[in-house]
Coordinates of C-alpha atoms in Angstrom, one line a residue:
Chain A
X140 CA 27.1 -33.8 -10.5
X141 CA 24.5 -32.6 -8.0
X142 CA 27.0 -32.5 -5.1
X143 CA 29.5 -30.4 -7.0
X144 CA 26.8 -27.9 -8.0
X145 CA 25.5 -27.7 -4.4
X146 CA 29.0 -27.2 -3.0
X147 CA 29.8 -24.5 -5.6
X148 CA 26.6 -22.8 -4.6
X149 CA 27.4 -23.0 -0.9
X150 CA 30.9 -21.5 -1.6
X151 CA 29.4 -18.6 -3.5
X152 CA 26.9 -18.1 -0.8
X153 CA 29.6 -17.9 1.9
X154 CA 31.7 -15.5 -0.2
X155 CA 28.7 -13.3 -0.5
X156 CA 28.0 -13.5 3.3
X157 CA 31.6 -12.7 4.2
X158 CA 31.5 -9.8 1.7
X159 CA 28.5 -8.3 3.5
X160 CA 30.2 -8.8 6.9
X161 CA 33.7 -7.6 6.0
X162 CA 33.3 -4.9 3.3
X163 CA 32.2 -1.4 4.4
X164 CA 31.2 0.1 1.0
X165 CA 27.4 0.0 0.7
X166 CA 27.4 -0.8 -3.1
X167 CA 29.7 -3.7 -2.6
X168 CA 27.7 -5.0 0.4
X169 CA 24.6 -4.8 -1.8
X170 CA 26.3 -6.7 -4.7
X171 CA 27.4 -9.4 -2.2
X172 CA 23.7 -9.8 -1.2
X173 CA 22.9 -10.2 -4.9
X174 CA 25.7 -12.8 -5.1
X175 CA 24.0 -14.7 -2.2
X176 CA 20.7 -14.7 -4.0
X177 CA 22.2 -16.0 -7.2
X178 CA 24.1 -18.7 -5.3
X179 CA 20.7 -19.9 -4.2
X180 CA 19.4 -19.7 -7.8
X181 CA 22.2 -22.1 -8.7
X182 CA 21.0 -24.5 -6.1
X183 CA 17.5 -24.3 -7.4
X184 CA 18.6 -25.0 -10.9
X185 CA 20.8 -27.9 -9.9
X186 CA 18.2 -29.5 -7.7
X187 CA 15.5 -29.1 -10.4
X188 CA 17.2 -31.8 -12.5
X189 CA 16.2 -34.3 -9.8
X190 CA 13.0 -32.9 -8.3
X191 CA 11.1 -31.2 -11.1
X192 CA 10.9 -28.2 -13.4
X193 CA 9.4 -25.9 -10.8
X194 CA 12.9 -25.2 -9.5
X195 CA 13.7 -23.3 -12.7
X196 CA 10.4 -21.4 -12.3
X197 CA 11.4 -20.4 -8.8
X198 CA 14.6 -18.9 -10.2
X199 CA 12.5 -16.4 -12.2
X200 CA 10.6 -15.4 -9.1
X201 CA 13.8 -14.8 -7.3
X202 CA 15.3 -12.8 -10.1
X203 CA 12.1 -10.6 -10.1
X204 CA 12.4 -10.1 -6.4
X205 CA 16.1 -9.3 -6.7
X206 CA 15.3 -6.7 -9.3
X207 CA 12.7 -5.0 -7.1
X208 CA 15.1 -5.0 -4.2
X209 CA 17.8 -3.4 -6.4
X210 CA 15.4 -0.6 -7.4
X211 CA 14.5 0.2 -3.8
X212 CA 18.0 -0.4 -2.5
X213 CA 19.7 1.9 -5.0
X214 CA 17.1 4.6 -4.3
X215 CA 17.9 4.4 -0.6
X216 CA 21.6 4.5 -1.3
X217 CA 21.1 7.6 -3.4
X218 CA 19.1 9.2 -0.7
X219 CA 21.7 8.6 1.9
X220 CA 24.5 9.7 -0.4
X221 CA 22.7 13.1 -0.7
X222 CA 23.0 13.5 3.0
X223 CA 26.5 12.2 3.6
X224 CA 28.3 12.4 0.2
X225 CA 29.8 9.0 0.9
X226 CA 28.7 5.3 0.7
X227 CA 31.0 4.0 3.4
X228 CA 29.0 2.6 6.3
X229 CA 31.6 3.6 8.9
X230 CA 30.5 7.2 8.4
X231 CA 26.8 6.6 9.0
X232 CA 27.0 6.9 12.8
X233 CA 24.0 9.1 13.8
X234 CA 22.4 5.9 15.1
X235 CA 24.7 3.5 17.0
X236 CA 25.0 0.3 15.0
Chain B
X929 CA -20.7 -20.2 -0.3
X930 CA -18.4 -23.1 -1.0
X931 CA -15.0 -22.8 -2.7
X932 CA -13.8 -25.7 -4.8
X933 CA -10.1 -25.7 -5.1
X934 CA -10.1 -27.8 -8.2
X935 CA -11.2 -24.8 -10.2
X936 CA -8.6 -22.0 -10.3
X937 CA -11.2 -19.2 -10.3
X938 CA -12.0 -20.1 -6.7
X939 CA -8.5 -19.3 -5.7
X940 CA -9.4 -15.7 -6.4
X941 CA -12.2 -15.9 -3.9
X942 CA -9.9 -17.4 -1.4
X943 CA -7.6 -14.4 -1.7
X944 CA -10.4 -11.8 -1.7
X945 CA -9.2 -9.8 1.3
X946 CA -5.8 -9.4 -0.2
X947 CA -7.2 -8.5 -3.6
X948 CA -9.5 -5.9 -2.1
X949 CA -6.7 -4.4 -0.1
X950 CA -4.3 -4.2 -3.1
X951 CA -6.9 -2.5 -5.2
X952 CA -7.6 0.0 -2.4
X953 CA -3.9 0.7 -2.1
X954 CA -3.7 1.5 -5.8
X955 CA -6.8 3.8 -5.5
X956 CA -5.1 5.6 -2.5
X957 CA -1.9 6.0 -4.6
X958 CA -3.8 7.4 -7.6
X959 CA -6.0 9.8 -5.5
X960 CA -2.8 11.0 -3.8
X961 CA -1.1 11.7 -7.1
X962 CA -4.0 13.6 -8.5
X963 CA -5.0 15.6 -5.4
X964 CA -2.1 16.1 -3.0
X965 CA 0.7 16.6 -5.5
X966 CA -1.3 19.2 -7.5
X967 CA -2.5 21.0 -4.4
X968 CA -0.6 20.0 -1.3
X969 CA -2.4 20.7 2.0
X970 CA -0.9 23.3 4.4
X971 CA 1.4 21.8 7.0
X972 CA -0.7 20.5 9.8
X973 CA -4.0 20.0 7.9
X974 CA -5.0 16.4 8.2
X975 CA -5.4 14.9 4.7
X976 CA -8.7 13.3 3.6
X977 CA -6.6 10.5 2.1
X978 CA -6.3 8.9 5.5
X979 CA -10.0 8.3 5.5
X980 CA -9.9 6.7 2.0
X981 CA -7.2 4.4 3.2
X982 CA -9.2 3.5 6.3
X983 CA -12.2 2.6 4.1
X984 CA -9.9 0.3 2.1
X985 CA -8.9 -1.4 5.3
X986 CA -12.5 -1.7 6.4
X987 CA -13.5 -3.3 3.0
X988 CA -10.7 -5.8 3.4
X989 CA -12.0 -6.5 6.9
X990 CA -15.4 -7.2 5.5
X991 CA -14.0 -9.6 3.0
X992 CA -12.1 -11.3 5.7
X993 CA -15.3 -11.6 7.8
X994 CA -17.0 -13.1 4.8
X995 CA -14.2 -15.8 4.5
X996 CA -15.2 -17.0 8.0
X997 CA -18.3 -18.5 6.7
X998 CA -16.8 -20.1 3.6
X999 CA -16.6 -23.9 3.2
X1000 CA -13.9 -25.5 1.1
X1001 CA -13.6 -28.7 -0.9
X1002 CA -10.6 -30.1 -2.6
X1003 CA -7.0 -29.8 -1.6
X1004 CA -5.7 -26.3 -1.5
X1005 CA -2.0 -26.7 -2.0
X1006 CA -0.9 -23.1 -1.5
X1007 CA -3.7 -21.2 0.3
X1008 CA -4.5 -22.0 3.9
X1009 CA -8.2 -21.4 4.8
X1010 CA -7.8 -22.1 8.5
X1011 CA -8.7 -19.9 11.5
X1012 CA -5.0 -19.2 12.1
X1013 CA -5.0 -17.2 8.8
X1014 CA -8.2 -15.4 9.4
X1015 CA -7.2 -14.4 13.0
X1016 CA -3.8 -13.2 11.8
X1017 CA -5.6 -11.2 9.0
X1018 CA -7.6 -9.4 11.7
X1019 CA -4.4 -8.7 13.5
X1020 CA -2.6 -7.1 10.5
X1021 CA -5.7 -5.1 9.5
X1022 CA -6.1 -3.8 13.0
X1023 CA -2.4 -2.9 13.1
X1024 CA -2.6 -1.1 9.7
X1025 CA -5.9 0.7 10.6
X1026 CA -4.6 1.9 13.9
X1027 CA -1.3 3.1 12.4
X1028 CA -3.2 5.1 9.7
X1029 CA -5.6 6.6 12.3
X1030 CA -2.8 7.6 14.6
X1031 CA -0.6 9.0 11.9
X1032 CA -3.0 11.7 10.6
X1033 CA -1.3 14.7 12.1
X1034 CA 2.2 13.3 11.9
X1035 CA 2.5 12.9 8.1
X1036 CA 1.3 16.5 7.3
X1037 CA 3.4 17.9 10.2
X1038 CA 6.6 16.3 8.8
X1039 CA 5.4 17.0 5.2
X1040 CA 5.8 13.4 4.0
X1041 CA 4.1 12.1 0.8
X1042 CA 0.8 11.0 2.2
X1043 CA -0.6 9.0 -0.7
X1044 CA 2.7 7.0 -1.1
X1045 CA 2.9 6.5 2.6
X1046 CA -0.6 5.0 3.0
X1047 CA -0.5 3.0 -0.2
X1048 CA 2.9 1.4 0.8
X1049 CA 1.5 0.7 4.2
X1050 CA -1.4 -1.1 2.7
X1051 CA 0.7 -3.0 0.3
X1052 CA 3.0 -4.1 3.1
X1053 CA -0.2 -5.3 4.9
X1054 CA -1.1 -7.4 1.8
X1055 CA 2.3 -9.0 2.0
X1056 CA 1.6 -9.8 5.7
X1057 CA -1.8 -11.3 5.0
X1058 CA -0.2 -13.6 2.4
X1059 CA 2.5 -14.5 4.9
X1060 CA -0.2 -15.6 7.3
X1061 CA -2.2 -17.4 4.7
X1062 CA 0.2 -19.4 2.6
X1063 CA 1.2 -23.0 2.8
X1064 CA 3.9 -22.8 0.2
X1065 CA 7.5 -21.8 0.9
X1066 CA 8.1 -19.9 -2.3
X1067 CA 4.9 -17.9 -2.0
X1068 CA 6.0 -17.2 1.6
X1069 CA 9.2 -15.8 0.3
X1070 CA 7.4 -13.6 -2.2
X1071 CA 5.1 -12.4 0.6
X1072 CA 7.9 -11.6 2.9
X1073 CA 9.6 -9.6 0.2
X1074 CA 6.4 -7.7 -0.6
X1075 CA 6.2 -6.7 3.0
X1076 CA 9.9 -5.9 3.5
X1077 CA 10.4 -3.9 0.3
X1078 CA 7.4 -1.7 1.2
X1079 CA 8.8 -1.4 4.8
X1080 CA 12.2 -0.4 3.5
X1081 CA 10.6 2.5 1.7
X1082 CA 8.4 3.4 4.6
X1083 CA 11.5 3.6 6.8
X1084 CA 13.5 5.8 4.5
X1085 CA 10.4 7.9 3.7
X1086 CA 11.5 11.1 5.4
X1087 CA 14.1 12.2 2.8
X1088 CA 14.9 15.4 4.6
X1089 CA 16.0 13.6 7.7
X1090 CA 19.4 12.0 7.9
X1091 CA 18.4 9.6 10.5
X1092 CA 15.5 8.2 8.4
X1093 CA 17.8 7.6 5.4
X1094 CA 20.4 5.9 7.7
X1095 CA 17.7 3.7 9.3
X1096 CA 16.4 2.9 5.8
X1097 CA 19.8 1.8 4.7
X1098 CA 20.5 -0.4 7.7
X1099 CA 17.1 -2.0 7.5
X1100 CA 17.5 -2.6 3.8
X1101 CA 21.0 -4.2 4.1
X1102 CA 20.1 -6.5 7.0
X1103 CA 16.6 -7.2 5.6
X1104 CA 18.0 -8.3 2.3
X1105 CA 20.8 -10.2 4.0
X1106 CA 18.3 -12.2 6.1
X1107 CA 16.1 -12.8 3.1
X1108 CA 19.0 -14.5 1.4
X1109 CA 19.3 -16.9 4.3
X1110 CA 15.6 -17.5 4.2
X1111 CA 15.7 -18.2 0.5
X1112 CA 18.7 -20.6 0.9
X1113 CA 16.8 -22.4 3.6
X1114 CA 13.8 -22.7 1.3
X1115 CA 15.9 -24.1 -1.5
X1116 CA 17.5 -26.7 0.7
X1117 CA 14.3 -27.8 2.3
X1118 CA 12.7 -28.1 -1.1
X1119 CA 15.7 -30.0 -2.3
X1120 CA 15.6 -32.3 0.7
X1121 CA 12.0 -33.2 0.6
X1122 CA 11.0 -32.6 -3.0
X1123 CA 8.2 -30.2 -2.2
X1124 CA 7.7 -26.6 -1.3
X1125 CA 4.2 -27.1 0.2
X1126 CA 4.2 -27.3 4.0
X1127 CA 1.9 -30.3 4.4
X1128 CA 3.8 -32.3 1.8
X1129 CA 7.1 -31.5 3.5
X1130 CA 5.7 -32.7 6.8
X1131 CA 4.4 -35.9 5.1
X1132 CA 7.8 -36.5 3.5
X1133 CA 9.6 -36.1 6.8
X1134 CA 7.0 -38.4 8.5
X1135 CA 7.5 -41.1 5.9
X1136 CA 11.3 -40.9 6.2
X1137 CA 11.5 -39.9 2.5
X1138 CA 13.5 -36.8 3.2
X1139 CA 17.2 -36.4 2.5
X1140 CA 18.2 -35.3 5.9
X1141 CA 21.5 -33.4 5.4
X1142 CA 19.9 -30.9 3.1
X1143 CA 16.7 -30.8 5.2
X1144 CA 18.5 -30.1 8.5
X1145 CA 20.8 -27.4 6.9
X1146 CA 17.7 -25.9 5.2
X1147 CA 15.8 -25.8 8.5
X1148 CA 18.8 -24.2 10.3
X1149 CA 19.0 -21.5 7.6
X1150 CA 15.2 -20.9 7.8
X1151 CA 15.6 -20.5 11.5
X1152 CA 18.4 -17.9 11.1
X1153 CA 16.4 -16.0 8.5
X1154 CA 13.3 -15.9 10.7
X1155 CA 15.4 -15.0 13.7
X1156 CA 16.6 -11.9 11.8
X1157 CA 13.0 -11.1 10.8
X1158 CA 11.6 -11.4 14.3
X1159 CA 14.7 -9.6 15.8
X1160 CA 15.7 -12.4 18.1
X1161 CA 19.0 -11.9 20.0
X1162 CA 21.7 -12.3 18.7
X1163 CA 20.2 -11.3 15.3
X1164 CA 18.6 -8.1 16.7
X1165 CA 21.4 -5.5 16.2
X1166 CA 19.5 -3.7 13.5
X1167 CA 16.3 -3.2 15.4
X1168 CA 17.0 -0.3 17.9
X1169 CA 18.7 1.8 15.2
X1170 CA 16.0 1.2 12.6
X1171 CA 13.2 1.8 15.1
X1172 CA 14.8 5.0 16.4
X1173 CA 15.6 6.5 13.0
X1174 CA 12.3 5.6 11.1
X1175 CA 9.4 8.0 11.1
X1176 CA 7.4 7.2 14.2
X1177 CA 4.3 5.8 12.5
X1178 CA 6.6 3.5 10.6
X1179 CA 8.2 2.5 13.8
X1180 CA 4.8 1.7 15.3
X1181 CA 3.8 -0.3 12.2
X1182 CA 7.1 -2.2 12.1
X1183 CA 7.3 -2.9 15.8
X1184 CA 3.7 -4.2 15.8
X1185 CA 2.4 -5.5 12.5
X1186 CA 5.7 -6.4 10.7
X1187 CA 6.9 -8.3 13.8
X1188 CA 3.5 -10.0 14.2
X1189 CA 3.6 -11.2 10.6
X1190 CA 7.1 -12.5 10.9
X1191 CA 6.0 -14.5 14.0
X1192 CA 2.9 -15.8 12.3
X1193 CA 5.0 -17.1 9.4
X1194 CA 7.7 -18.5 11.7
X1195 CA 5.1 -20.4 13.7
X1196 CA 3.3 -21.7 10.6
X1197 CA 6.4 -23.0 8.9
X1198 CA 7.9 -24.7 12.0
X1199 CA 4.6 -26.1 13.4
X1200 CA 3.2 -27.2 10.1
X1201 CA 6.2 -28.4 8.1
X1202 CA 8.6 -29.6 10.8
X1203 CA 6.5 -30.9 13.7
X1204 CA 8.3 -34.3 13.4
X1205 CA 11.6 -32.6 13.9
X1206 CA 10.5 -30.8 17.1
X1207 CA 13.3 -32.5 19.1
X1208 CA 16.0 -30.9 16.9
X1209 CA 14.6 -27.3 16.6
X1210 CA 13.3 -26.9 20.1
X1211 CA 16.7 -26.3 21.8
X1212 CA 17.6 -23.6 19.3
X1213 CA 14.3 -21.8 19.9
X1214 CA 14.7 -22.3 23.7
X1215 CA 18.1 -20.5 23.6
X1216 CA 16.8 -17.7 21.3
X1217 CA 13.9 -17.2 23.6
X1218 CA 16.0 -17.1 26.8
X1219 CA 18.6 -14.6 25.3
X1220 CA 15.9 -12.5 23.7
X1221 CA 14.1 -12.1 27.0
X1222 CA 17.1 -11.3 29.1
X1223 CA 19.5 -9.1 27.1
X1224 CA 17.2 -6.4 25.7
X1225 CA 15.5 -5.9 29.0
X1226 CA 18.9 -5.3 30.6
X1227 CA 19.9 -2.9 27.8
X1228 CA 16.6 -1.1 28.0
X1229 CA 17.3 -0.2 31.7
X1230 CA 20.0 2.2 30.6
X1231 CA 18.2 3.9 27.7
X1232 CA 17.3 7.6 28.1
X1233 CA 15.7 8.0 24.7
X1234 CA 12.1 6.8 25.0
X1235 CA 11.7 5.7 21.3
X1236 CA 14.9 3.6 21.6
X1237 CA 13.7 2.2 24.9
X1238 CA 10.5 1.1 23.2
X1239 CA 12.6 -0.5 20.5
X1240 CA 14.4 -2.6 23.0
X1241 CA 11.2 -3.3 24.7
X1242 CA 9.8 -4.6 21.4
X1243 CA 12.8 -6.9 21.0
X1244 CA 12.1 -8.2 24.6
X1245 CA 8.5 -8.9 23.7
X1246 CA 9.7 -11.0 20.8
X1247 CA 11.5 -13.1 23.4
X1248 CA 8.2 -13.7 25.3
X1249 CA 6.6 -14.8 22.1
X1250 CA 9.4 -17.2 21.3
X1251 CA 8.6 -19.0 24.5
X1252 CA 5.3 -19.8 23.0
X1253 CA 7.0 -21.3 19.9
X1254 CA 9.3 -23.3 22.2
X1255 CA 6.3 -24.6 24.1
X1256 CA 4.5 -25.5 20.9
X1257 CA 1.2 -26.6 22.5
X1258 CA -2.3 -25.4 21.9
X1259 CA -2.5 -23.0 24.9
X1260 CA 0.9 -21.5 24.0
X1261 CA -0.2 -21.0 20.3
X1262 CA -3.5 -19.4 21.3
X1263 CA -1.6 -17.3 23.8
X1264 CA 0.7 -16.2 21.1
X1265 CA -2.2 -14.9 18.9
X1266 CA -3.7 -13.2 22.0
X1267 CA -0.4 -11.6 22.9
X1268 CA 0.2 -10.4 19.3
X1269 CA -3.2 -8.7 19.3
X1270 CA -2.7 -7.0 22.6
X1271 CA 0.9 -6.1 21.8
X1272 CA -0.1 -4.6 18.4
X1273 CA -2.7 -2.3 20.1
X1274 CA -0.6 -1.2 23.0
X1275 CA 2.6 -0.7 21.1
X1276 CA 1.1 1.4 18.4
X1277 CA -0.8 3.4 21.0
X1278 CA 2.4 4.0 23.1
X1279 CA 4.3 5.1 20.0
X1280 CA 1.5 7.4 19.0
X1281 CA 1.9 9.3 22.3
X1282 CA 5.7 9.4 21.7
X1283 CA 4.8 11.0 18.3
X1284 CA 2.7 13.6 20.1
X1285 CA 5.2 14.5 22.8
X1286 CA 8.2 14.7 20.4
X1287 CA 6.9 17.9 18.9
X1288 CA 7.3 19.5 15.5
X1289 CA 11.0 19.0 15.0
X1290 CA 11.0 15.7 16.8
X1291 CA 13.6 16.8 19.4
X1292 CA 11.7 15.8 22.5
X1293 CA 12.5 12.1 22.8
X1294 CA 14.4 11.9 26.1
X1295 CA 12.8 10.7 29.2
X1296 CA 13.3 14.1 30.9
X1297 CA 11.2 15.7 28.2
X1298 CA 8.2 13.8 29.6
X1299 CA 8.3 15.8 32.8
X1300 CA 5.1 17.7 33.5
X1301 CA 3.3 16.0 30.6
X1302 CA 0.9 14.4 33.0
X1303 CA -0.6 17.5 34.6
X1304 CA -0.8 19.6 31.4
X1305 CA -2.3 16.8 29.2
X1306 CA -4.1 14.6 31.7
X1307 CA -6.1 12.5 29.2
X1308 CA -3.2 11.7 26.9
X1309 CA -0.9 11.0 29.9
X1310 CA -3.5 8.7 31.5
X1311 CA -3.8 6.7 28.3
X1312 CA 0.0 6.6 27.9
X1313 CA 0.2 5.3 31.5
X1314 CA -2.2 2.5 30.6
X1315 CA -0.1 1.5 27.6
X1316 CA 3.1 1.5 29.7
X1317 CA 1.5 -0.6 32.4
X1318 CA 0.2 -3.0 29.8
X1319 CA 3.6 -3.2 28.1
X1320 CA 5.1 -3.9 31.5
X1321 CA 2.4 -6.6 32.2
X1322 CA 0.7 -5.0 35.2
X1323 CA -2.4 -6.9 36.6
X1324 CA -5.7 -5.5 35.2
X1325 CA -4.3 -4.8 31.7
X1326 CA -4.3 -6.9 28.6
X1327 CA -0.6 -7.2 28.7
X1328 CA -0.8 -9.0 32.0
X1329 CA -3.4 -11.6 30.8
X1330 CA -1.3 -12.2 27.6
X1331 CA 1.8 -13.0 29.7
X1332 CA -0.3 -15.3 31.9
X1333 CA -1.4 -17.3 28.9
X1334 CA 2.1 -17.6 27.6
X1335 CA 3.3 -18.7 31.1
X1336 CA 0.4 -21.3 31.2
X1337 CA 1.5 -22.6 27.8
X1338 CA 5.2 -22.8 28.9
X1339 CA 4.2 -24.7 32.1
X1340 CA 2.0 -27.1 30.2
X1341 CA 5.1 -28.1 28.2
X1342 CA 7.2 -28.2 31.5
X1343 CA 9.5 -25.4 30.3
X1344 CA 10.1 -24.3 33.9
X1345 CA 13.3 -22.3 33.3
X1346 CA 11.8 -20.3 30.5
X1347 CA 8.6 -19.6 32.6
X1348 CA 10.6 -18.4 35.6
X1349 CA 12.9 -16.3 33.3
X1350 CA 9.8 -14.7 31.8
X1351 CA 8.4 -13.8 35.2
X1352 CA 11.7 -12.4 36.5
X1353 CA 12.4 -10.2 33.5
X1354 CA 8.9 -8.9 33.5
X1355 CA 9.5 -7.6 37.0
X1356 CA 12.8 -6.1 35.9
X1357 CA 11.1 -4.4 33.0
X1358 CA 8.7 -2.6 35.4
X1359 CA 11.6 -0.2 36.2
X1360 CA 12.1 1.3 32.7
X1361 CA 8.4 1.5 31.9
X1362 CA 7.4 3.0 35.1
X1363 CA 10.3 5.5 35.0
X1364 CA 8.6 7.2 32.1
X1365 CA 5.3 7.3 34.0
X1366 CA 7.1 8.7 37.0
X1367 CA 8.7 11.4 35.0
X1368 CA 5.4 12.2 33.4
X1369 CA 3.4 12.6 36.7
X1370 CA 6.0 13.4 39.3
X1371 CA 8.6 15.7 37.7
X1372 CA 8.3 19.3 36.5
X1373 CA 8.5 20.2 32.8
X1374 CA 12.1 20.9 31.6
X1375 CA 10.9 24.1 30.0
X1376 CA 7.9 26.0 31.4
X1377 CA 4.8 25.3 29.3
X1378 CA 6.5 22.7 27.2
X1379 CA 3.3 20.6 26.8
X1380 CA 0.6 23.2 26.8
X1381 CA 0.1 23.0 23.0
X1382 CA 0.2 19.5 21.6
X1383 CA -0.8 18.3 18.1
X1384 CA -3.4 15.7 18.6
X1385 CA -6.6 16.1 16.6
X1386 CA -9.9 14.3 17.3
X1387 CA -9.4 11.1 15.1
X1388 CA -6.1 10.5 16.9
X1389 CA -7.6 11.0 20.3
X1390 CA -10.5 8.7 19.5
X1391 CA -8.1 6.0 18.3
X1392 CA -6.0 6.4 21.5
X1393 CA -9.1 6.2 23.8
X1394 CA -10.4 3.2 21.8
X1395 CA -7.0 1.4 22.1
X1396 CA -6.8 2.0 25.8
X1397 CA -10.4 0.8 26.3
X1398 CA -9.5 -2.4 24.4
X1399 CA -6.4 -3.0 26.6
X1400 CA -8.4 -2.5 29.8
X1401 CA -11.3 -4.7 28.5
X1402 CA -8.9 -7.5 27.6
X1403 CA -7.3 -7.2 31.0
X1404 CA -10.6 -7.8 32.7
X1405 CA -12.5 -10.0 30.3
X1406 CA -9.9 -11.9 28.3
X1407 CA -11.7 -15.2 27.9
X1408 CA -13.8 -14.2 24.9
X1409 CA -10.8 -13.3 22.7
X1410 CA -8.8 -16.3 24.1
X1411 CA -11.6 -18.7 23.1
X1412 CA -11.5 -17.2 19.6
X1413 CA -7.7 -17.6 19.5
X1414 CA -8.1 -21.2 20.7
X1415 CA -10.6 -22.0 18.0
X1416 CA -8.3 -20.3 15.4
X1417 CA -5.4 -22.5 16.6
X1418 CA -7.6 -25.5 16.7
X1419 CA -8.0 -25.3 13.0
X1420 CA -4.3 -25.0 12.7
X1421 CA -3.7 -27.9 15.0
X1422 CA -6.0 -30.1 12.9
X1423 CA -3.9 -29.1 9.8
X1424 CA -0.8 -30.5 11.6
X1425 CA -2.7 -33.6 12.3
X1426 CA -2.7 -33.5 16.1
X1427 CA 1.1 -33.6 16.4
X1428 CA 0.9 -30.3 18.3
X1429 CA -0.3 -31.9 21.5
X1430 CA 1.8 -33.9 23.8
X1431 CA 5.1 -33.1 22.2
X1432 CA 7.1 -31.2 24.8
X1433 CA 10.0 -32.9 26.4

């Protein structure tokens, strides 16, 4: 049971990672990062069956951090949208990547 | 006073500097809301809020000094009370204090929200102090996020500037991306060893009780996450863009304090939790160090924008520091702390002069714009020259002694290739540092009278003179600070149980 859950979490993490690397829309990249964090949450919950309840507590911390990150991240995305009127990273080329 | 870790009230005392600094940050925020927003100062007037913030930093420093004399009993599972933590706290407080002192004219000149800027800077410093002072991986993650989220906002602070917004976005995306790696690493290490506390992880590995596939994968992910955070090649792509686009005080703060905090956490996790796996992580760090020393130094040679050049230089300095982690002995660790302190002071100082030269609309960033600066502003130019020489590692400056200690550490662990690479790239780096000094003193100004009026009020000049004096002092009398660093690492070494010594291949 544990192995399946960990493999699923690894697959979700890799999907999120590929999404960040391949997609060019900032909102989608940001959602892929959230997917990566939640894949980790799945690992925490799965492992907590064998190690201890603290794994489930960690998930709450991670969710809080993800919420804080979303607040700041969306604010930054709005601020850049006001300058460029787009959320496609290919257009943000004032600084060389 | 004696702290007893069996009672939870005493944990509050153990976190006293962090608590004092958080409260001060809230006070700065509130004072800013009630004074600046109602009655914003005219552009160019230094705001009194900076002094309030400096008092907060000073109080946190007092609390940190008080912690030096505190004895502890009982096992502290999450809080480290060792010299490593206290030394790194000094480092972060010095970085934050210098940034505040040197950003007085900048914030009002660019019309940024001063109260928000200072309070976020202080909250980021709280995150750093927890990063240096925790022995628990999850608390470490929370501390890194406290620091990073504040740093994202500081980067994107100048809302009127496209570059700042773009830099903020890039920093945010790559920062959050790397945090996810770090978190996955933490989850797997916790799953593999059954504990998130660094000493218990080390004990589980020592006893052979760890489930190694999870542990090794987790360690690799932690290394990737930290490599992003310390901007090691090939995970450095974000650094030059972010450092160039961010408001210059933020750049100084990120290049110095944020990087120092990431290094302190990197070192603590790998030295305290994984000393028994040194054989498996050392080659990775070796390659990261070698690449990070060579590539940014070569790219910096071709940079004409001084701020971007300093960004590449800061990546290269990260490479020198990674040599210390690869060497992993006591001299190298003490050298790392010494280097971080010198680097913080000289880098913030150099970027403060960049801030002065760039002018009101921040258009003067090219190396040609430094022409004639020397003879029209002799004091500032002399100080800038000292910082550049120290960054280059010229004999007689603190930067030189710091590199000598790192070399000594590398040689003690017989890392000959890395030691030679370090020496060679240092000589290469002379070219791009000295080119700025050459333009400053030897070339005419691009426009007549370009530097006759600069915006550098007294507190800023005092901060610059003080930093330059520290750099020169540490170049001539380094042994006092080095002894302090050795004592600090000694406490850390004992925590690892003496595995630090005699490990190198």
